[in-house]
């Protein structure tokens, strides 16, 4: 394949997408068994975005995430077993079980945190970008948010400020066509959210968010610009969530044909077919990768289910730092 990427890198990207998908399928089962406190927002169908973006980042780069953040965490290098423990509300989770599915942070890999407040991660990413600029390092921040979040005031304020100060931020809009049950086309009249970049004087690019290599390439250029001090980029990734907004949403507002069309564009299956066709991977290797992932995830489930819940006495710890 003409990608300029090593085979190891490409296989790693496939593996990461499959890991996120399998991880969440297991989370869904645990939810059905009543083992997950609160709700969950599954990322299934959007894996190429997190992986295409994060495969360009170093460990010391940062990301900010959303309510749909399991995939972002794992793509940035968080350990699945500690993500799983957090989702199950256990003491061994990244936030000692006090954050749960929507509030996972792992500073050790630059994951600055998920937030349930739509659009709240955008100014946080801008602030992290400012800290990088003031410290004079060549780190970057990737900021994930949805199409719905792009209609929040924070989008305008933070992107404009990042543009003016030429901050090293890659704004990644995951356009999955819906904000809860609201179809994007009835609340936004332009075809590409990326076109809004013009208003801030920065590059804006819309890519096929179900093509991990396309996301990777768009991000590679944006990261290069950011590291050189040339400022932010807005990347819109066109994608689709396979399931409803959250676990209680059967997503009846979506036409059947639309769902079927996007299922055919499944990013993992598409990438697998490409890899097989170009002889980058053989079917037996794919089976091996699957086996390894399933083993790893079962270990994560065991770790999480066997871990204790946090002690009530610790409820007020870590509230202020
Ligand atoms: C400030 C704020 N308003 C409303 C909500 C309720 N809410 C949670 S998720 C969501 C939709 C977000 O849509 P989008 O940004 O497209 O992300 P997606 O769920 O599609 O990934 C809404 C309205 C919220 N959590 N925060
Ligand atoms: Mg959306």
CSV table of C-alpha atoms and ligand atoms in Angstrom, one decimal:
chain,number,residue,atom,x,y,z
A,1,UNK,CA,0.0,0.0,0.0
A,2,UNK,CA,1.2,3.5,-0.9
A,3,UNK,CA,0.9,5.1,2.5
A,4,UNK,CA,4.5,5.8,3.6
A,5,UNK,CA,3.7,3.8,6.8
A,6,UNK,CA,5.5,0.7,8.0
A,7,UNK,CA,3.7,-2.6,8.0
A,8,UNK,CA,4.0,-2.6,11.7
A,9,UNK,CA,2.3,0.7,12.0
A,10,UNK,CA,-0.6,-0.3,9.7
A,11,UNK,CA,-1.1,-3.6,11.5
A,12,UNK,CA,-1.0,-1.7,14.8
A,13,UNK,CA,-3.8,0.6,13.6
A,14,UNK,CA,-5.9,-2.3,12.6
A,15,UNK,CA,-5.3,-4.0,16.0
A,16,UNK,CA,-6.2,-0.8,17.9
A,17,UNK,CA,-9.5,-0.4,16.1
A,18,UNK,CA,-10.4,-4.0,16.8
A,19,UNK,CA,-9.3,-3.7,20.4
A,20,UNK,CA,-11.6,-0.7,20.9
A,21,UNK,CA,-14.5,-2.5,19.2
A,22,UNK,CA,-14.1,-5.7,21.2
A,23,UNK,CA,-13.6,-3.8,24.4
A,24,UNK,CA,-16.9,-2.0,24.0
A,25,UNK,CA,-18.8,-5.1,22.9
A,26,UNK,CA,-17.7,-6.6,26.3
A,27,UNK,CA,-18.7,-3.4,28.1
A,28,UNK,CA,-22.2,-3.7,26.5
A,29,UNK,CA,-22.5,-7.3,27.8
A,30,UNK,CA,-21.4,-6.2,31.3
A,31,UNK,CA,-24.0,-3.3,31.1
A,32,UNK,CA,-26.7,-5.9,30.3
A,33,UNK,CA,-25.6,-7.9,33.4
A,34,UNK,CA,-26.1,-4.7,35.5
A,35,UNK,CA,-22.5,-4.4,36.3
A,36,UNK,CA,-22.0,-0.9,35.0
A,37,UNK,CA,-23.2,1.9,37.1
A,38,UNK,CA,-24.7,4.8,35.2
A,39,UNK,CA,-25.0,4.8,31.4
A,40,UNK,CA,-22.6,4.2,28.5
A,41,UNK,CA,-22.2,5.9,25.1
A,42,UNK,CA,-20.7,3.4,22.7
A,43,UNK,CA,-18.1,4.4,20.1
A,44,UNK,CA,-18.7,1.4,17.7
A,45,UNK,CA,-18.5,2.5,14.1
A,46,UNK,CA,-16.2,5.5,14.8
A,47,UNK,CA,-13.0,3.7,15.7
A,48,UNK,CA,-11.1,5.0,12.6
A,49,UNK,CA,-11.3,8.5,14.0
A,50,UNK,CA,-9.6,7.9,17.4
A,51,UNK,CA,-7.0,5.5,15.9
A,52,UNK,CA,-6.3,7.6,12.8
A,53,UNK,CA,-5.7,10.7,14.9
A,54,UNK,CA,-3.9,9.1,17.9
A,55,UNK,CA,-1.6,7.1,15.6
A,56,UNK,CA,0.1,10.4,14.9
A,57,UNK,CA,0.6,11.4,18.5
A,58,UNK,CA,3.5,10.8,20.9
A,59,UNK,CA,3.0,9.7,24.5
A,60,UNK,CA,3.7,13.3,25.7
A,61,UNK,CA,1.1,14.8,23.4
A,62,UNK,CA,-2.4,15.4,24.8
A,63,UNK,CA,-6.0,14.7,23.9
A,64,UNK,CA,-9.3,15.8,25.3
A,65,UNK,CA,-12.4,13.6,25.0
A,66,UNK,CA,-16.2,13.5,25.2
A,67,UNK,CA,-19.0,11.5,26.8
A,68,UNK,CA,-18.2,8.9,24.0
A,69,UNK,CA,-14.6,8.5,25.1
A,70,UNK,CA,-13.6,4.9,25.7
A,71,UNK,CA,-12.1,4.7,22.2
A,72,UNK,CA,-10.1,7.9,22.6
A,73,UNK,CA,-8.6,6.6,25.9
A,74,UNK,CA,-7.5,3.3,24.5
A,75,UNK,CA,-6.2,4.8,21.2
A,76,UNK,CA,-4.1,7.2,23.2
A,77,UNK,CA,-2.5,4.3,25.2
A,78,UNK,CA,-4.6,4.0,28.4
A,79,UNK,CA,-4.6,0.4,29.7
A,80,UNK,CA,-7.9,-1.4,28.9
A,81,UNK,CA,-8.0,-3.1,32.3
A,82,UNK,CA,-7.9,0.3,34.1
A,83,UNK,CA,-10.4,1.8,31.7
A,84,UNK,CA,-12.7,-1.3,32.4
A,85,UNK,CA,-12.2,-0.9,36.1
A,86,UNK,CA,-13.3,2.7,35.9
A,87,UNK,CA,-16.3,1.9,33.9
A,88,UNK,CA,-17.3,-0.6,36.5
A,89,UNK,CA,-16.8,2.0,39.2
A,90,UNK,CA,-13.9,0.1,40.9
A,91,UNK,CA,-11.1,1.4,43.1
A,92,UNK,CA,-8.4,0.3,40.5
A,93,UNK,CA,-9.9,2.4,37.8
A,94,UNK,CA,-8.1,5.5,36.4
A,95,UNK,CA,-10.2,7.8,38.7
A,96,UNK,CA,-10.5,5.3,41.5
A,97,UNK,CA,-14.0,4.4,40.3
A,98,UNK,CA,-15.4,7.9,41.0
A,99,UNK,CA,-15.6,9.0,37.4
A,100,UNK,CA,-17.1,6.1,35.5
A,101,UNK,CA,-17.6,5.8,31.8
A,102,UNK,CA,-17.9,9.5,31.0
A,103,UNK,CA,-15.1,10.9,33.2
A,104,UNK,CA,-11.9,9.0,32.5
A,105,UNK,CA,-8.5,10.7,32.6
A,106,UNK,CA,-5.0,9.3,32.4
A,107,UNK,CA,-2.4,12.0,32.6
A,108,UNK,CA,0.4,9.5,32.3
A,109,UNK,CA,-0.5,9.0,28.6
A,110,UNK,CA,-1.6,12.6,28.0
A,111,UNK,CA,-5.3,11.8,28.2
A,112,UNK,CA,-6.5,15.0,29.9
A,113,UNK,CA,-10.0,13.8,30.4
A,114,UNK,CA,-13.4,13.0,29.1
A,115,UNK,CA,-16.3,15.3,29.9
A,116,UNK,CA,-20.0,14.8,29.9
A,117,UNK,CA,-20.6,18.5,29.3
A,118,UNK,CA,-21.0,18.8,25.5
A,119,UNK,CA,-18.3,21.1,24.1
A,120,UNK,CA,-16.5,21.5,27.4
A,121,UNK,CA,-13.4,19.8,26.1
A,122,UNK,CA,-12.8,22.3,23.4
A,123,UNK,CA,-11.5,25.2,25.6
A,124,UNK,CA,-9.6,22.7,27.8
A,125,UNK,CA,-7.7,21.7,24.7
A,126,UNK,CA,-7.1,25.3,23.8
A,127,UNK,CA,-5.7,25.8,27.3
A,128,UNK,CA,-3.4,22.8,27.0
A,129,UNK,CA,-2.2,24.3,23.7
A,130,UNK,CA,-1.5,27.6,25.5
A,131,UNK,CA,0.5,25.7,28.2
A,132,UNK,CA,2.6,24.0,25.5
A,133,UNK,CA,3.3,27.4,23.8
A,134,UNK,CA,4.3,29.0,27.1
A,135,UNK,CA,6.5,26.1,28.0
A,136,UNK,CA,8.0,26.2,24.5
A,137,UNK,CA,7.8,22.4,23.8
A,138,UNK,CA,6.8,20.9,20.5
A,139,UNK,CA,3.9,18.8,21.9
A,140,UNK,CA,0.4,19.0,20.3
A,141,UNK,CA,-3.2,18.5,21.5
A,142,UNK,CA,-5.9,16.6,19.7
A,143,UNK,CA,-9.4,17.7,20.7
A,144,UNK,CA,-12.3,15.3,20.0
A,145,UNK,CA,-15.8,16.6,19.9
A,146,UNK,CA,-19.1,15.9,18.1
A,147,UNK,CA,-21.1,17.6,15.5
A,148,UNK,CA,-23.5,18.7,18.2
A,149,UNK,CA,-20.7,20.2,20.2
A,150,UNK,CA,-19.7,22.3,17.2
A,151,UNK,CA,-22.9,24.3,17.8
A,152,UNK,CA,-21.8,25.3,21.3
A,153,UNK,CA,-20.3,28.7,22.0
A,154,UNK,CA,-17.2,27.0,23.3
A,155,UNK,CA,-16.4,25.9,19.7
A,156,UNK,CA,-16.2,29.4,18.4
A,157,UNK,CA,-14.5,31.0,21.4
A,158,UNK,CA,-11.8,28.3,21.8
A,159,UNK,CA,-11.0,27.8,18.1
A,160,UNK,CA,-10.8,31.6,17.5
A,161,UNK,CA,-8.4,32.0,20.4
A,162,UNK,CA,-6.3,29.0,19.3
A,163,UNK,CA,-6.1,30.5,15.8
A,164,UNK,CA,-5.1,34.0,16.9
A,165,UNK,CA,-2.4,32.6,19.3
A,166,UNK,CA,-1.3,29.9,16.8
A,167,UNK,CA,-1.7,27.2,19.4
A,168,UNK,CA,-0.8,23.6,18.6
A,169,UNK,CA,-4.3,22.1,18.6
A,170,UNK,CA,-5.9,19.7,16.2
A,171,UNK,CA,-9.7,20.2,16.5
A,172,UNK,CA,-11.3,16.9,15.5
A,173,UNK,CA,-15.0,17.0,14.9
A,174,UNK,CA,-16.5,13.5,14.9
A,175,UNK,CA,-19.5,14.2,12.7
A,176,UNK,CA,-21.7,11.1,13.2
A,177,UNK,CA,-24.8,13.0,11.8
A,178,UNK,CA,-26.7,13.1,15.1
A,179,UNK,CA,-26.6,14.8,18.4
A,180,UNK,CA,-28.8,12.5,20.5
A,181,UNK,CA,-31.9,12.2,18.3
A,182,UNK,CA,-31.3,15.5,16.4
A,183,UNK,CA,-30.3,15.1,12.8
A,184,UNK,CA,-27.4,17.4,12.0
A,185,UNK,CA,-29.0,18.6,8.7
A,186,UNK,CA,-31.9,20.2,10.5
A,187,UNK,CA,-29.8,22.3,12.8
A,188,UNK,CA,-26.8,23.2,10.5
A,189,UNK,CA,-27.3,24.5,7.0
A,190,UNK,CA,-23.8,24.0,5.6
A,191,UNK,CA,-22.6,20.6,4.3
A,192,UNK,CA,-19.2,20.6,6.0
A,193,UNK,CA,-18.5,21.7,9.5
A,194,UNK,CA,-14.9,21.9,8.4
A,195,UNK,CA,-15.9,25.0,6.3
A,196,UNK,CA,-16.3,26.9,9.5
A,197,UNK,CA,-12.5,27.0,9.7
A,198,UNK,CA,-12.6,29.9,7.2
A,199,UNK,CA,-14.1,32.1,9.8
A,200,UNK,CA,-11.1,31.6,12.0
A,201,UNK,CA,-8.4,31.8,9.3
A,202,UNK,CA,-7.2,28.3,9.8
A,203,UNK,CA,-7.2,25.2,7.5
A,204,UNK,CA,-10.3,23.1,7.6
A,205,UNK,CA,-10.6,19.7,6.0
A,206,UNK,CA,-13.4,17.2,5.8
A,207,UNK,CA,-12.4,13.5,5.5
A,208,UNK,CA,-14.0,10.1,5.3
A,209,UNK,CA,-14.0,9.3,9.0
A,210,UNK,CA,-14.5,5.6,8.3
A,211,UNK,CA,-11.2,5.4,6.5
A,212,UNK,CA,-8.4,5.2,9.1
A,213,UNK,CA,-5.7,6.0,6.5
A,214,UNK,CA,-7.5,9.1,5.4
A,215,UNK,CA,-7.9,10.3,9.0
A,216,UNK,CA,-4.3,9.4,9.7
A,217,UNK,CA,-3.0,11.4,6.7
A,218,UNK,CA,-5.2,14.5,7.4
A,219,UNK,CA,-4.0,14.5,11.0
A,220,UNK,CA,-0.4,13.9,10.0
A,221,UNK,CA,-0.4,17.2,8.1
A,222,UNK,CA,-2.2,19.0,10.9
A,223,UNK,CA,0.3,17.7,13.5
A,224,UNK,CA,3.2,18.7,11.4
A,225,UNK,CA,1.8,22.3,11.1
A,226,UNK,CA,1.1,22.4,14.9
A,227,UNK,CA,4.6,21.2,15.9
A,228,UNK,CA,6.2,23.9,13.6
A,229,UNK,CA,4.2,26.6,15.4
A,230,UNK,CA,1.9,27.2,12.5
A,231,UNK,CA,-1.3,26.9,14.5
A,232,UNK,CA,-4.4,24.8,14.7
A,233,UNK,CA,-6.4,22.8,12.1
A,234,UNK,CA,-10.0,21.8,12.0
A,235,UNK,CA,-10.6,18.3,10.8
A,236,UNK,CA,-14.1,17.0,10.3
A,237,UNK,CA,-14.4,13.2,10.2
A,238,UNK,CA,-17.6,12.0,8.6
A,239,UNK,CA,-18.7,8.9,10.5
A,240,UNK,CA,-21.6,7.1,12.1
A,241,UNK,CA,-22.4,5.5,15.4
A,242,UNK,CA,-23.6,1.9,15.0
A,243,UNK,CA,-25.8,2.0,18.1
A,244,UNK,CA,-28.1,4.6,19.6
A,245,UNK,CA,-26.9,7.6,21.5
A,246,UNK,CA,-26.6,5.9,24.8
A,247,UNK,CA,-27.7,2.4,26.0
A,248,UNK,CA,-31.3,3.5,26.6
A,249,UNK,CA,-31.7,4.8,23.0
A,250,UNK,CA,-33.0,2.3,20.4
A,251,UNK,CA,-32.3,5.1,17.7
A,252,UNK,CA,-35.7,4.7,16.0
A,253,UNK,CA,-35.2,8.2,14.4
A,254,UNK,CA,-32.7,6.8,11.9
A,255,UNK,CA,-33.9,5.4,8.6
A,256,UNK,CA,-33.2,1.7,8.2
A,257,UNK,CA,-31.5,2.3,4.8
A,258,UNK,CA,-29.2,4.9,6.3
A,259,UNK,CA,-28.1,2.5,9.1
A,260,UNK,CA,-27.6,-0.3,6.6
A,261,UNK,CA,-25.5,2.0,4.3
A,262,UNK,CA,-23.2,3.0,7.1
A,263,UNK,CA,-22.9,-0.6,8.4
A,264,UNK,CA,-21.6,-1.5,5.0
A,265,UNK,CA,-19.0,1.2,5.5
A,266,UNK,CA,-17.8,-0.3,8.8
A,267,UNK,CA,-14.3,1.1,9.2
A,268,UNK,CA,-12.8,-2.1,10.6
A,269,UNK,CA,-14.2,-4.4,8.0
A,270,UNK,CA,-13.2,-2.0,5.2
A,271,UNK,CA,-9.6,-1.7,6.5
A,272,UNK,CA,-9.4,-5.5,7.0
A,273,UNK,CA,-10.5,-6.1,3.4
A,274,UNK,CA,-8.0,-3.6,2.1
A,275,UNK,CA,-5.2,-5.2,4.1
A,276,UNK,CA,-6.1,-8.7,2.9
A,277,UNK,CA,-6.4,-7.5,-0.7
A,278,UNK,CA,-3.0,-5.8,-0.6
A,279,UNK,CA,-1.4,-8.8,1.1
A,280,UNK,CA,-0.4,-6.7,4.1
A,281,UNK,CA,-2.1,-9.2,6.4
A,282,UNK,CA,-3.2,-12.8,6.0
A,283,UNK,CA,-6.5,-14.2,7.3
A,284,UNK,CA,-4.6,-16.4,9.8
A,285,UNK,CA,-2.8,-13.4,11.2
A,286,UNK,CA,-6.1,-11.6,11.6
A,287,UNK,CA,-7.4,-14.5,13.6
A,288,UNK,CA,-4.3,-14.5,15.7
A,289,UNK,CA,-4.7,-10.7,16.4
A,290,UNK,CA,-8.4,-11.3,17.4
A,291,UNK,CA,-7.4,-14.1,19.7
A,292,UNK,CA,-4.8,-11.9,21.5
A,293,UNK,CA,-7.3,-9.1,21.9
A,294,UNK,CA,-10.0,-11.3,23.3
A,295,UNK,CA,-7.5,-12.7,25.8
A,296,UNK,CA,-6.4,-9.2,26.8
A,297,UNK,CA,-10.0,-8.1,27.2
A,298,UNK,CA,-11.0,-11.1,29.3
A,299,UNK,CA,-8.1,-10.3,31.6
A,300,UNK,CA,-9.3,-6.7,31.8
A,301,UNK,CA,-12.8,-7.9,32.7
A,302,UNK,CA,-11.4,-10.3,35.4
A,303,UNK,CA,-9.2,-7.5,36.8
A,304,UNK,CA,-12.2,-5.1,36.9
A,305,UNK,CA,-14.8,-7.4,38.3
A,306,UNK,CA,-12.4,-8.8,41.0
A,307,UNK,CA,-11.4,-5.3,42.1
A,308,UNK,CA,-13.1,-3.7,45.1
A,309,UNK,CA,-15.4,-0.7,45.0
A,310,UNK,CA,-13.9,2.5,46.5
A,311,UNK,CA,-14.4,2.9,50.2
A,312,UNK,CA,-17.0,5.4,51.3
A,313,UNK,CA,-14.4,7.2,53.4
A,314,UNK,CA,-12.6,8.2,50.2
A,315,UNK,CA,-15.6,10.0,48.7
A,316,UNK,CA,-14.2,13.5,49.5
A,317,UNK,CA,-10.6,12.7,48.5
A,318,UNK,CA,-9.3,14.2,45.2
A,319,UNK,CA,-12.2,16.6,45.0
A,320,UNK,CA,-9.8,19.6,45.0
A,321,UNK,CA,-6.2,19.4,43.9
B,1,LIG,C1,-23.9,21.4,27.6
B,1,LIG,C2,-24.7,20.1,27.4
B,1,LIG,N1,-25.9,20.2,26.8
B,1,LIG,C3,-26.6,19.1,26.6
B,1,LIG,C4,-26.2,17.9,27.0
B,1,LIG,C5,-27.0,16.6,26.8
B,1,LIG,N2,-26.3,15.8,25.7
B,1,LIG,C6,-25.4,14.8,26.0
B,1,LIG,S1,-24.7,14.2,24.6
B,1,LIG,C7,-25.5,15.2,23.6
B,1,LIG,C8,-25.4,15.1,22.1
B,1,LIG,C9,-24.0,15.4,21.7
B,1,LIG,O1,-23.9,15.2,20.3
B,1,LIG,P1,-22.5,15.3,19.6
B,1,LIG,O2,-21.7,16.4,20.1
B,1,LIG,O3,-22.8,15.2,18.1
B,1,LIG,O4,-21.8,13.9,20.1
B,1,LIG,P2,-22.2,12.4,19.8
B,1,LIG,O5,-23.1,12.0,21.0
B,1,LIG,O6,-22.9,12.4,18.5
B,1,LIG,O7,-20.9,11.7,19.8
B,1,LIG,C10,-26.4,16.1,24.4
B,1,LIG,C11,-27.2,17.1,23.8
B,1,LIG,C12,-24.9,17.8,27.7
B,1,LIG,N3,-24.4,16.7,28.2
B,1,LIG,N4,-24.2,19.0,27.9
B,2,LIG,MG1,-22.9,13.6,16.9
